[in-house]
Short mmCIF file of C-alpha atoms and ligand atoms in Angstrom, two decimals:
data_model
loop_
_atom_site.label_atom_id
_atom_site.label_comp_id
_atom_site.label_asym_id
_atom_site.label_seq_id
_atom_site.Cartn_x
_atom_site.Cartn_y
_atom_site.Cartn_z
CA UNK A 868 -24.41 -35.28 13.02
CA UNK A 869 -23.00 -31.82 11.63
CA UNK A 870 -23.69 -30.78 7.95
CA UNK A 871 -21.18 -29.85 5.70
CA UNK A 872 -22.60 -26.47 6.07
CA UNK A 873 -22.14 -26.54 9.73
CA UNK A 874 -17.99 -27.76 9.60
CA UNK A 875 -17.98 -24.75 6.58
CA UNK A 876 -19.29 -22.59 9.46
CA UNK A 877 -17.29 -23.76 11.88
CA UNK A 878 -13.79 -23.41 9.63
CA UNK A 879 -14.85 -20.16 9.11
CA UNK A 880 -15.36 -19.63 13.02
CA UNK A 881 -12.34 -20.54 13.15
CA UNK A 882 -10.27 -18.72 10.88
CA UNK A 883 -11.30 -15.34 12.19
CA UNK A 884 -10.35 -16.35 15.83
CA UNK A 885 -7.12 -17.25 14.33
CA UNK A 886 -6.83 -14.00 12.43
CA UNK A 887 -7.83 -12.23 15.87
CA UNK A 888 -5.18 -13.78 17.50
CA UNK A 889 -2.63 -12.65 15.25
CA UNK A 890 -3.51 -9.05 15.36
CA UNK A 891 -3.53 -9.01 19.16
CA UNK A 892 -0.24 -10.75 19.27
CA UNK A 893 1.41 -8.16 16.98
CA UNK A 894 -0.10 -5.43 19.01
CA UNK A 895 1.98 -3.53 21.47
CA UNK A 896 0.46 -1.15 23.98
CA UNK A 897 -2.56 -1.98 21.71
CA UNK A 898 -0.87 -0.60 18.26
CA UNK A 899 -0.70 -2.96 15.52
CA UNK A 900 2.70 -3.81 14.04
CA UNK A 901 2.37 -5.38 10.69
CA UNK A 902 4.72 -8.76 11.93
CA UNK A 903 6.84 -9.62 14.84
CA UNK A 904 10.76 -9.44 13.99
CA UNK A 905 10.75 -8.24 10.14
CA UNK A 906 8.56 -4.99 10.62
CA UNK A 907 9.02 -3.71 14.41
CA UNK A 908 7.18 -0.18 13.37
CA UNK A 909 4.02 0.27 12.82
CA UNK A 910 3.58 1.33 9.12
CA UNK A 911 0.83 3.83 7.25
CA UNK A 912 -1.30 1.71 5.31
CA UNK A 913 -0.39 -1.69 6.92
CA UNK A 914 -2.38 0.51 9.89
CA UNK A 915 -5.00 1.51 7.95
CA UNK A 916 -5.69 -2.35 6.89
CA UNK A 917 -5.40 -3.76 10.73
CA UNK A 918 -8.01 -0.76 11.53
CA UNK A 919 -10.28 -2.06 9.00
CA UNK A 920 -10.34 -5.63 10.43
CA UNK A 921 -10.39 -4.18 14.13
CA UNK A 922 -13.51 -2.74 13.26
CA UNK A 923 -15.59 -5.58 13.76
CA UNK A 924 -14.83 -6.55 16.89
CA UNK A 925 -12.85 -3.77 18.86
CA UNK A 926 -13.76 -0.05 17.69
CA UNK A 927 -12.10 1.86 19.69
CA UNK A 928 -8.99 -0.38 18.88
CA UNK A 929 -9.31 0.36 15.06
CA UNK A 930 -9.85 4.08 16.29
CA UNK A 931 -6.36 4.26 18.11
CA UNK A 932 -4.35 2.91 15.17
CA UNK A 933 -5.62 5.78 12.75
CA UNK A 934 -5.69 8.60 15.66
CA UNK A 935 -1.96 7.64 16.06
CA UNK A 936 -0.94 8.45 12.90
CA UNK A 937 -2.53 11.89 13.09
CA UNK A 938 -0.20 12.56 16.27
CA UNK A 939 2.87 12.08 14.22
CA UNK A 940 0.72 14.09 11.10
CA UNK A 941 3.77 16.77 10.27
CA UNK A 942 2.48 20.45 10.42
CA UNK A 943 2.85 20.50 6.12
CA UNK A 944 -0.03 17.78 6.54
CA UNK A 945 1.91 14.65 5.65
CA UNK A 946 1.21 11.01 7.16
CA UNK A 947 4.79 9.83 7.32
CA UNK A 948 4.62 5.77 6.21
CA UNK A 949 6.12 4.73 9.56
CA UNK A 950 6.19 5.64 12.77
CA UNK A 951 9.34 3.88 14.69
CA UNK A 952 9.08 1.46 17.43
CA UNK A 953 10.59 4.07 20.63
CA UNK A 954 12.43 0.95 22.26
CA UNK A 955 16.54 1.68 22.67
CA UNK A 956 17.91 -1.10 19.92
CA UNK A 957 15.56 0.20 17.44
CA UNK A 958 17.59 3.98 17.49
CA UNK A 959 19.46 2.86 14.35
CA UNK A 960 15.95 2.65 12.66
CA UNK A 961 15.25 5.71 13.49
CA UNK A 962 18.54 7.12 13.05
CA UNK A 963 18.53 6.48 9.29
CA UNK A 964 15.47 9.05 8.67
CA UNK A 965 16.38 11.42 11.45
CA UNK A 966 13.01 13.17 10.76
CA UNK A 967 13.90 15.63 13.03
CA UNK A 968 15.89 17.24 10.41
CA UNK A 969 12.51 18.65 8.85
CA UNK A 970 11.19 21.54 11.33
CA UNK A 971 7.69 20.45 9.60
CA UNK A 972 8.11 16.96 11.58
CA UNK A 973 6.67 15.90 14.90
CA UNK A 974 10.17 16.22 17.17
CA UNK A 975 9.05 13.83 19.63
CA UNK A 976 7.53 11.25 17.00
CA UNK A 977 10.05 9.96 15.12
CA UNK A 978 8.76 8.90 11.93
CA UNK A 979 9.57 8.32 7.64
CA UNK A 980 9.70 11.60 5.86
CA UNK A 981 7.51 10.20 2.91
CA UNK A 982 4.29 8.89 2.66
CA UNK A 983 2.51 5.86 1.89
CA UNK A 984 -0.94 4.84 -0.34
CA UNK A 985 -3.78 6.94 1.19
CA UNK A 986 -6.30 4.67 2.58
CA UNK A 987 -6.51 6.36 5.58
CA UNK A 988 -10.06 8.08 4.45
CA UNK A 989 -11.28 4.39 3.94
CA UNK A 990 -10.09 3.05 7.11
CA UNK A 991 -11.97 6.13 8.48
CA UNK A 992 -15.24 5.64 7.01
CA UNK A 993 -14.85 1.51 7.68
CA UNK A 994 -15.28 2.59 11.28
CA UNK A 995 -17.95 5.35 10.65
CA UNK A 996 -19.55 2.26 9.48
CA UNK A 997 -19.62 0.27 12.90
CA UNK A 998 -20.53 3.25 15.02
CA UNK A 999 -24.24 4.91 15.66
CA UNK A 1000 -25.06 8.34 13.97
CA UNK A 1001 -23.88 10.27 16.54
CA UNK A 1002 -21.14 8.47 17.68
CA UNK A 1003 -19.68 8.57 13.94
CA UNK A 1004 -20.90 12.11 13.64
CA UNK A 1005 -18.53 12.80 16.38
CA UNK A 1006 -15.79 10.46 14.72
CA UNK A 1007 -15.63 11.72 11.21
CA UNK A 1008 -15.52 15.57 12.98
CA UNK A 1009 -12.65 14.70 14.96
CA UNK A 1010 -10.71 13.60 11.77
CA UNK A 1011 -12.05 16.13 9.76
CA UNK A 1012 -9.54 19.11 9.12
CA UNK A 1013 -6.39 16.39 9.45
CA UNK A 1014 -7.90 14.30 6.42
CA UNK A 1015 -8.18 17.56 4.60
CA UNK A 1016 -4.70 18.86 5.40
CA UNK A 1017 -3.06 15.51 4.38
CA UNK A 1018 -5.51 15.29 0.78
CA UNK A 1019 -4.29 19.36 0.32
CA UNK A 1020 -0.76 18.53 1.36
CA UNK A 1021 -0.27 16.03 -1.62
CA UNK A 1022 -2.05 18.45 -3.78
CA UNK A 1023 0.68 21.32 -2.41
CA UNK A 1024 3.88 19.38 -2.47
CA UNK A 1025 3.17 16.55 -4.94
CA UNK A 1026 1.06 18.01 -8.12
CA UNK A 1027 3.95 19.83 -9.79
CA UNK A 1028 2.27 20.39 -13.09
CA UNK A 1029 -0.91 21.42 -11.38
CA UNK A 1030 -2.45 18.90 -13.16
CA UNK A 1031 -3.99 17.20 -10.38
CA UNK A 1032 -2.14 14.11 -10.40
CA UNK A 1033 0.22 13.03 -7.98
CA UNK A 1034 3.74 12.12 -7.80
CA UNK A 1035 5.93 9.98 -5.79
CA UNK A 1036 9.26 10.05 -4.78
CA UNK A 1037 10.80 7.08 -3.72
CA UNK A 1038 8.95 3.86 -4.63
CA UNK A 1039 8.44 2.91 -0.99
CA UNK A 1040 5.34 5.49 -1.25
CA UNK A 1041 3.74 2.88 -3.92
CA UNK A 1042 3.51 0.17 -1.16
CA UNK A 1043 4.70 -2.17 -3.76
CA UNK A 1044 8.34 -1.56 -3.45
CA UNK A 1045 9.75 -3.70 -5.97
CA UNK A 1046 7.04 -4.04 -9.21
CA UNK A 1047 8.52 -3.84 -12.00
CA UNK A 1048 7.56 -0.32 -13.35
CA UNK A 1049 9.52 1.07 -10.35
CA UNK A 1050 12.44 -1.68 -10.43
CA UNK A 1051 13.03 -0.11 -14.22
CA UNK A 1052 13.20 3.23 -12.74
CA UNK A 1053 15.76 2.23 -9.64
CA UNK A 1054 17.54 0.53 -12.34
CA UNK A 1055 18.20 4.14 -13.89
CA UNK A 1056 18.91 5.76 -10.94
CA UNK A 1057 22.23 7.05 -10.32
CA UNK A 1058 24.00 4.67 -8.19
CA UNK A 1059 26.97 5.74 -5.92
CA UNK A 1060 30.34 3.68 -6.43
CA UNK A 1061 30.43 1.73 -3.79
CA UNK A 1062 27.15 0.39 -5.00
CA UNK A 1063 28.26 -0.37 -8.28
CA UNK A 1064 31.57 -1.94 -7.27
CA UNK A 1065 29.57 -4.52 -4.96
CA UNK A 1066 27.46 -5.24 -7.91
CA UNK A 1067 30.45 -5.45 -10.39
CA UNK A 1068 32.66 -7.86 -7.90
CA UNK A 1069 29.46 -10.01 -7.70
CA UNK A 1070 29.42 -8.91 -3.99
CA UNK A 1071 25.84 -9.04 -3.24
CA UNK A 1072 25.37 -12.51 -2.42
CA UNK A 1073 27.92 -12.05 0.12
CA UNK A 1074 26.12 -8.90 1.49
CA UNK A 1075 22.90 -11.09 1.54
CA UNK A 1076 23.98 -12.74 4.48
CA UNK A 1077 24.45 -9.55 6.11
CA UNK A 1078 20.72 -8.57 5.28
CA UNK A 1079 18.32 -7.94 8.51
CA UNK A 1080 15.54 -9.28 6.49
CA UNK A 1081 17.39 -12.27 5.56
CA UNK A 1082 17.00 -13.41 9.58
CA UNK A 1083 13.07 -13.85 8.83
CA UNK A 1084 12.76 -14.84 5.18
CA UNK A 1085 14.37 -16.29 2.63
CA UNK A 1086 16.39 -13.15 0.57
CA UNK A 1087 14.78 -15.01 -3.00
CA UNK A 1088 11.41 -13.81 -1.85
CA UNK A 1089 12.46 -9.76 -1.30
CA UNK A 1090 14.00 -7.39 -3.36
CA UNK A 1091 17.82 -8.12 -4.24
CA UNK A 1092 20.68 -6.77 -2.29
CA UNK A 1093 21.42 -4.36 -5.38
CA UNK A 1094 18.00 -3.09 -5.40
CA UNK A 1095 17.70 -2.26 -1.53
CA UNK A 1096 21.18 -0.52 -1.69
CA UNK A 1097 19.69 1.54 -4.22
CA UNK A 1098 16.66 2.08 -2.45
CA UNK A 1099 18.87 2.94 0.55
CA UNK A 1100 20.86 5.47 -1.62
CA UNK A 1101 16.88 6.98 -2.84
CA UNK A 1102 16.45 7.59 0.58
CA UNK A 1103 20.05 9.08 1.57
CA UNK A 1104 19.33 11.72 -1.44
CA UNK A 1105 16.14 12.89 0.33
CA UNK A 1106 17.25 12.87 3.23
CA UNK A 1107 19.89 15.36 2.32
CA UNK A 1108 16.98 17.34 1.44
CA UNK A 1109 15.45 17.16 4.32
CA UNK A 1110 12.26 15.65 3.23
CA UNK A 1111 11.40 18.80 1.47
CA UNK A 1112 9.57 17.54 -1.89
CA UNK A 1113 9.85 20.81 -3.76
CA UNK A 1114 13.66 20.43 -3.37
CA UNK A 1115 13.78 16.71 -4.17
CA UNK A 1116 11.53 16.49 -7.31
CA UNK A 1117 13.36 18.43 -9.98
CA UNK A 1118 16.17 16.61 -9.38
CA UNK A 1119 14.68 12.93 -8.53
CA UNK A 1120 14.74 10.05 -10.25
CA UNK A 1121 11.88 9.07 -9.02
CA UNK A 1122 9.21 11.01 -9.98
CA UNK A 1123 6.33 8.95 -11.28
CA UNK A 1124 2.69 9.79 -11.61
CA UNK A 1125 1.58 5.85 -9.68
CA UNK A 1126 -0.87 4.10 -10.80
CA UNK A 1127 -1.82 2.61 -7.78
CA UNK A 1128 -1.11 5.49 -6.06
CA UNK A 1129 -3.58 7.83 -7.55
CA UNK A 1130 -6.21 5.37 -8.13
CA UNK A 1131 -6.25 5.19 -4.15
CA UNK A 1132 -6.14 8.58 -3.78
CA UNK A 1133 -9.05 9.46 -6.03
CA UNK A 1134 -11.93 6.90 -4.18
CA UNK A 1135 -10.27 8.34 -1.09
CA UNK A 1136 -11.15 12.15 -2.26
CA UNK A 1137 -14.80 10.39 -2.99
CA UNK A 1138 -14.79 9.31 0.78
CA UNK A 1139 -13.78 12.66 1.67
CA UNK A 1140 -16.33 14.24 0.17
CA UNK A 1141 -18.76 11.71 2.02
CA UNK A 1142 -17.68 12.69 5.10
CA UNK A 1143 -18.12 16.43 4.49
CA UNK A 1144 -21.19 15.77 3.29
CA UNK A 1145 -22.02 13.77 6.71
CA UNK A 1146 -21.12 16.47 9.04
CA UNK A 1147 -22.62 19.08 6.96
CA UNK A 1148 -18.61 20.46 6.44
CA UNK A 1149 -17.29 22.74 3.44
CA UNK A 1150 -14.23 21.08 2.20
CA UNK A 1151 -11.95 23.94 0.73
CA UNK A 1152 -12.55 25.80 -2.75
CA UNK A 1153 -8.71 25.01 -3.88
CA UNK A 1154 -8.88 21.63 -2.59
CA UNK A 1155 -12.40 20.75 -4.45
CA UNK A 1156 -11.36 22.64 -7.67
CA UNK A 1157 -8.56 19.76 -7.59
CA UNK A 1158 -10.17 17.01 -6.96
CA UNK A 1159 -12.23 17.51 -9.84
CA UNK A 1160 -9.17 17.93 -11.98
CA UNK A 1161 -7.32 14.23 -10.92
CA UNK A 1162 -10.73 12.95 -11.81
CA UNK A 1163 -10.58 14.36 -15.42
CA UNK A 1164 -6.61 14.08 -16.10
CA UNK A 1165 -7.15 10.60 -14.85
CA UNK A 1166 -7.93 9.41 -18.17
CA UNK A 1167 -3.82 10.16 -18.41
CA UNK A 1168 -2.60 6.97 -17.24
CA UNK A 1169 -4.76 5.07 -20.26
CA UNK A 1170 -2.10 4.00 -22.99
CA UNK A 1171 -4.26 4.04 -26.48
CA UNK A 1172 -1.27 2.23 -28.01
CA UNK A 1173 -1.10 -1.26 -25.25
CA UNK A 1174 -5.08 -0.43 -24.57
CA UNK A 1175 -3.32 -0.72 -20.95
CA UNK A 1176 -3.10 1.78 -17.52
CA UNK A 1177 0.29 2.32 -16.23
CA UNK A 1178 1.68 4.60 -13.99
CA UNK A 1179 4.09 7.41 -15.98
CA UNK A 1180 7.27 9.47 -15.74
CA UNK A 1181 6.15 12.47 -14.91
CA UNK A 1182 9.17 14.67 -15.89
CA UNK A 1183 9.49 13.35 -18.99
CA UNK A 1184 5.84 12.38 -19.61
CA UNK A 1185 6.13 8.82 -20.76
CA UNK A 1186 4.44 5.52 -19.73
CA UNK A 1187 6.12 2.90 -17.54
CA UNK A 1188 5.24 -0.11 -19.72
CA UNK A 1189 6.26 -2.69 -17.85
CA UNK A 1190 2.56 -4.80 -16.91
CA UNK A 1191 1.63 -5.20 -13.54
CA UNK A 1192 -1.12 -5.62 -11.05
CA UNK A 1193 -1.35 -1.92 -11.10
CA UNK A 1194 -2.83 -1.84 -13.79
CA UNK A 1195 -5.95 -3.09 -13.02
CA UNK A 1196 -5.97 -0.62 -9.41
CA UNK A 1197 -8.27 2.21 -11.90
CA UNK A 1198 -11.20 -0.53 -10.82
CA UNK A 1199 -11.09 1.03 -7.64
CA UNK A 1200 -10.76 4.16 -8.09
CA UNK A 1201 -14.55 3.94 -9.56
CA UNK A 1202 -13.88 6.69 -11.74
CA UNK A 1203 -13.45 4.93 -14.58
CA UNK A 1204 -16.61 4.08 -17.26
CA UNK A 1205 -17.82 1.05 -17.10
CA UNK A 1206 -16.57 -0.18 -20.62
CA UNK A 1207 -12.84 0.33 -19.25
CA UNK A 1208 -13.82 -1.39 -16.17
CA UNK A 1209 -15.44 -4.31 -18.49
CA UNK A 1210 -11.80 -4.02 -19.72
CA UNK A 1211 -9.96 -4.91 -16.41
CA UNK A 1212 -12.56 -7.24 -15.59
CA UNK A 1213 -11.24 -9.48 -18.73
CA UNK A 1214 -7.87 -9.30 -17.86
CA UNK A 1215 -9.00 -10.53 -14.27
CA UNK A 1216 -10.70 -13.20 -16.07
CA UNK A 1217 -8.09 -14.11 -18.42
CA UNK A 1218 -5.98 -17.16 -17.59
CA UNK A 1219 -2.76 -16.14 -19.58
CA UNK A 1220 -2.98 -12.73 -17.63
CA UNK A 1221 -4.29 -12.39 -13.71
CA UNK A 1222 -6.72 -15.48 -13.53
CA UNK A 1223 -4.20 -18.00 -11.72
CA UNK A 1224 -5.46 -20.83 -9.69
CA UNK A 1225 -4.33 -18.58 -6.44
CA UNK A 1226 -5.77 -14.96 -7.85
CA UNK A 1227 -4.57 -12.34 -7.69
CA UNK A 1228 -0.74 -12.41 -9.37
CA UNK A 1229 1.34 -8.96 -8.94
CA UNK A 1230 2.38 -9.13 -12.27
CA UNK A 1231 0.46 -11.28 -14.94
CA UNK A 1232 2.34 -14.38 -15.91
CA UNK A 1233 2.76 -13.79 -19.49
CA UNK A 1234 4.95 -10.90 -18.34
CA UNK A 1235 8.91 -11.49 -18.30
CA UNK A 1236 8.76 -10.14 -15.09
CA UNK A 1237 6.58 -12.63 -13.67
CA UNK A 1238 8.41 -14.43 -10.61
CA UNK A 1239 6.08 -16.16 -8.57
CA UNK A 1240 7.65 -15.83 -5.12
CA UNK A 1241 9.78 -13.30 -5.48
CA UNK A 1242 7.33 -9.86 -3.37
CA UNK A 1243 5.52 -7.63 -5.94
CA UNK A 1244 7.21 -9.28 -8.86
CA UNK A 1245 4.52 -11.80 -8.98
CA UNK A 1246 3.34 -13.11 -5.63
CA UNK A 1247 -0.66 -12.63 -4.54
CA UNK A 1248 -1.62 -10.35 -1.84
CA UNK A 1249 -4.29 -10.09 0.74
CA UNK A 1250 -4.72 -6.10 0.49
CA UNK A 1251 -4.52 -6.17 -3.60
CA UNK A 1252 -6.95 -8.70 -3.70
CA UNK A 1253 -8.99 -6.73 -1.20
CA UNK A 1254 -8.96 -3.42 -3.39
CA UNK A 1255 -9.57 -4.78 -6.26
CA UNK A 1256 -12.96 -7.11 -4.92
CA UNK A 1257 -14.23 -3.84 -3.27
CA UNK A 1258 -13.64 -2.34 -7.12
CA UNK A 1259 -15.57 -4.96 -8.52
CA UNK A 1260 -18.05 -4.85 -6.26
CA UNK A 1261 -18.52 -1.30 -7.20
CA UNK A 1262 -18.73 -1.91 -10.85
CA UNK A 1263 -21.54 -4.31 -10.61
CA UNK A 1264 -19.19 -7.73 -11.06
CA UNK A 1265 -20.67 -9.09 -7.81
CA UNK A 1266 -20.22 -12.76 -8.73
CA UNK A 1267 -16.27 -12.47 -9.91
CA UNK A 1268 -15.86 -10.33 -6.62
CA UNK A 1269 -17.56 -13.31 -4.66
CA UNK A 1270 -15.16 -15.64 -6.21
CA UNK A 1271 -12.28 -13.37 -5.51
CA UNK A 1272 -13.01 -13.44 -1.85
CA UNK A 1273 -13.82 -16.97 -1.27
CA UNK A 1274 -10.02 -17.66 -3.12
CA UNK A 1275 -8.84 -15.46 -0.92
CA UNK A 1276 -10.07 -16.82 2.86
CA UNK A 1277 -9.64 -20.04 1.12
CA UNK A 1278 -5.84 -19.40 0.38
CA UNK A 1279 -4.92 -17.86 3.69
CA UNK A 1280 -6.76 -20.66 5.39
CA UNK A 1281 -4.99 -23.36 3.82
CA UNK A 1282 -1.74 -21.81 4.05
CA UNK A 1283 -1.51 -19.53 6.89
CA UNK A 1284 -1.56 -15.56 7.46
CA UNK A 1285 1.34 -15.06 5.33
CA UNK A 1286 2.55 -11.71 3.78
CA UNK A 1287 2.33 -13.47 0.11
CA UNK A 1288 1.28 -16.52 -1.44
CA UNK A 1289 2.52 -18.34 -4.87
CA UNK A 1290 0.04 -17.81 -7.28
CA UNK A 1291 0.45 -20.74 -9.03
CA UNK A 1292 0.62 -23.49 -6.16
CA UNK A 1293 -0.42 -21.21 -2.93
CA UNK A 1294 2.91 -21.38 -1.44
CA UNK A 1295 3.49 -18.61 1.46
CA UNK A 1296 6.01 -16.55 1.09
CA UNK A 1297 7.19 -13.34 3.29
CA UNK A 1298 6.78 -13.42 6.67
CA UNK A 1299 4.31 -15.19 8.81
CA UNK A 1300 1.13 -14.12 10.96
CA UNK A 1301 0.87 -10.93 8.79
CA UNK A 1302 -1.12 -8.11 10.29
CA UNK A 1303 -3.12 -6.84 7.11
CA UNK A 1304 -3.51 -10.85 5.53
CA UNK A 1305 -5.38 -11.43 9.69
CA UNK A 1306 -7.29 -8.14 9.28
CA UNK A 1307 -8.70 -7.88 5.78
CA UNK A 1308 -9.33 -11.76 5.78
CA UNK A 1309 -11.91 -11.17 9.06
CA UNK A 1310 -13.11 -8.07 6.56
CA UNK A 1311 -13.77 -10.31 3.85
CA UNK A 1312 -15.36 -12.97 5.74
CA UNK A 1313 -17.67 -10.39 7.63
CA UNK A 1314 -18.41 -9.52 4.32
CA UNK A 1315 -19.74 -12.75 2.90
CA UNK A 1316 -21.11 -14.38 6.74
CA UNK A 1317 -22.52 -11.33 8.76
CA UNK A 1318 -24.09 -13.84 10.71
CA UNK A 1319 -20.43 -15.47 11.90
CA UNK A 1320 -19.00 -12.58 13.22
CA UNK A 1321 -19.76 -10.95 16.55
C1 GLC B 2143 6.70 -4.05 2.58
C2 GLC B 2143 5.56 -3.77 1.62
C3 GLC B 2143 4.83 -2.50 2.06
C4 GLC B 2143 4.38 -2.67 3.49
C5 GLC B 2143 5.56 -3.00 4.38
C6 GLC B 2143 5.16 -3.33 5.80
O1 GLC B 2143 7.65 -3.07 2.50
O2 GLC B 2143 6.04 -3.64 0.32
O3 GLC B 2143 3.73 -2.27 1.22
O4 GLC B 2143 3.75 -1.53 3.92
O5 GLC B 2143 6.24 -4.12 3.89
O6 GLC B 2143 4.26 -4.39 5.83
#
């Protein structure tokens, strides 16, 4: 007769063959789409998540999906955040970016013209991880000078103040399109007038039938019409600017010192530094000197008044103080002291805040904003939860991190690999057989069972 410790093994078995199925079926030519139908292209840190997972089983799989994103690197150093699908009926795709209009692009790639959260250093060293000395010797020199260009690019082109911290320009660079700090700044951003007419004659449920995401999930569980027009117009403006961020930022709406953003950024400039360190490398003077200074302006983003992190304006200097997940990102930065962390950690804790029966909410549900399918305006997901339990970790909350995960593979295995989940009840939401939920669930359970992964 089995245990129950042998059908716990056994569900867990089975959940990373499941998750390994997923990620092979949205693989094509062995790249890693993030889903079938809704996201065709393969996308910058939705490929840095599926290389992570990959690791385990298939190296030189997990290698391929970051080495392809250095081919389409631009010659400035930028990752563009996707790289489109080359297949004839997805030339409108492409058409809309025309990255070609930036000599700095790849002409024969045709990619985004901005850039997405930068956890392509921690993808890198996740697969340093599963290789022999000299086989990741060899690994982390191949990546070497391309990691370097893309950390000094965003300290060339996105540091205006020279302060170290870095700014975005259209809030598809946060990865968390919608949240509510960045929904109050598309809100102010200058609309065109056929925008505002279709929002004044009510038009946009009419237009939401219209919507290409509205094929694969319902249109109450993405952004609103209104909001992805405007996002659309972001896009048109820096486009007309041909990508160029010195051009674009003076006169952007957008441009906010993220949150999540920089707290990425700074634990990848610590993995950086690793890496250097491994292969005996020299990173640059200029590119040291500021790395050191995001790590001390850091303390920038902490509001004394709300005792709160939030991402802020960075032309005009104030905070964006609408609450969300992102606030709790500085945990994984690691730069942070430990009585801040302690901080976070209560929030995480506290059930009128994050601590909801299906962990962890976008937005805490005390906050007006809170909708609890509706994308980053409340829903949980895989890769937050992910960050934030590798933060923990790091701070020494071991057993909350523990409980993190085991909410986590136990959500996605009751419910599917869904983009998002309900925090409340564990509804999915988005779209199904997610790339990042498969790979960072067979992470987390490597993580927890060594022994049930081969
Ligand atoms: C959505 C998410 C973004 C993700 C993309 C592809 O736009 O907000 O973070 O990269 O989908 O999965």
């Amino acid at each position: 007769m089995s245990s129950p410790k042998d059908s716990q093994a056994a569900s867990i078995i089975d959940i990373v063959k499941q998750a390994k199925n997923v990620l092979s079926q949205n693989s094509l030519d062995d790249l890693v789409i993030p889903a079938q139908g809704l996201y065709p292209h393969r996308v910058l840190w939705d490929s840095c998540f599926a290389a992570i997972g990959l690791s385990h089983y298939d190296v030189k799989k997990a290698q391929l999906q970051i080495n392809s994103f250095l081919e389409a690197q631009w010659s400035n150093g930028m990752i563009p955040h996707i790289i489109f699908n080359p297949q004839p009926k997805y030339w409108w795709d492409r058409h809309i970016w025309r990255s070609k209009i930036s000599p700095l692009s790849k002409h024969a790639i045709a990619t985004s013209g901005i850039t997405q959260p930068p956890m392509f250093a921690e993808a890198v060293v996740r697969i340093g991880e599963r290789l022999n000395e000299s086989q990741r010797n060899s690994w982390y020199e191949q990546i070497f000078s391309r990691l370097v260009a893309y950390h000094s690019w965003l300290y060339s082109e996105r540091n205006p103040e020279g302060r170290g911290l870095i700014t975005l320009i259209h809030p598809w660079e946060t990865g968390l399109d919608n949240t509510p700090p960045w929904l109050v700044s598309l809100r102010h951003h200058h609309a065109p007038w056929w925008i505002n007419m279709i929002t004044w004659l009510k038009l946009d449920k009419v237009a939401d039938h219209f919507r290409f995401d509205a094929r694969y999930v319902d249109p109450s569980e993405r952004s609103t019409t209104y909001e992805a027009l405007r996002l659309y117009d972001a896009l048109r403006k820096i486009r007309r600017n041909k990508y160029d961020s010195k051009k674009i930022m003076p006169k952007s709406t957008f441009a906010i010192e993220d949150i999540v953003f920089n707290s990425i950024f700074i634990r990848a400039n610590s993995l950086l530094k690793e890496i250097a360190a491994i292969i005996n490398q020299e990173l640059p003077e200029e590119l040291l000197k500021n790395i050191a200074l995001t790590e001390t302006n850091f303390k920038e983003f902490w509001d004394k008044e709300d005792d709160k992190y939030y991402s802020r304006n960075q032309k005009y200097g104030n905070f964006l103080k609408e609450d969300s997940i992102g606030s709790l990102m500085p945990l994984y930065s690691g730069v942070i002291s430990e009585s801040r962390a302690k901080q976070l950690y209560e929030r995480l804790i506290n059930k009128d805040d994050f601590n909801t029966p299906y962990p962890l909410p976008s937005v805490p549900i005390s906050s007006p904003w809170f909708k609890p399918m509706r994308y980053w305006q409340g829903p949980s997901w895989i890769n937050i939860n992910w960050l934030l339990i590798d933060g923990l970790k790091r701070y020494g909350f071991i057993e909350e991190a523990r409980i993190l995960s085991n909410k986590s593979i136990a959500m996605v295995r009751d419910n599917g690999f869904y983009e998002y989940f309900n925090p409340q009840s564990g509804e999915p939401a988005g779209v199904v057989n997610f790339s990042w939920t498969a790979a960072l669930i067979i992470d987390l359970v490597s993580q927890m069972h060594p022994e049930l992964i081969d």
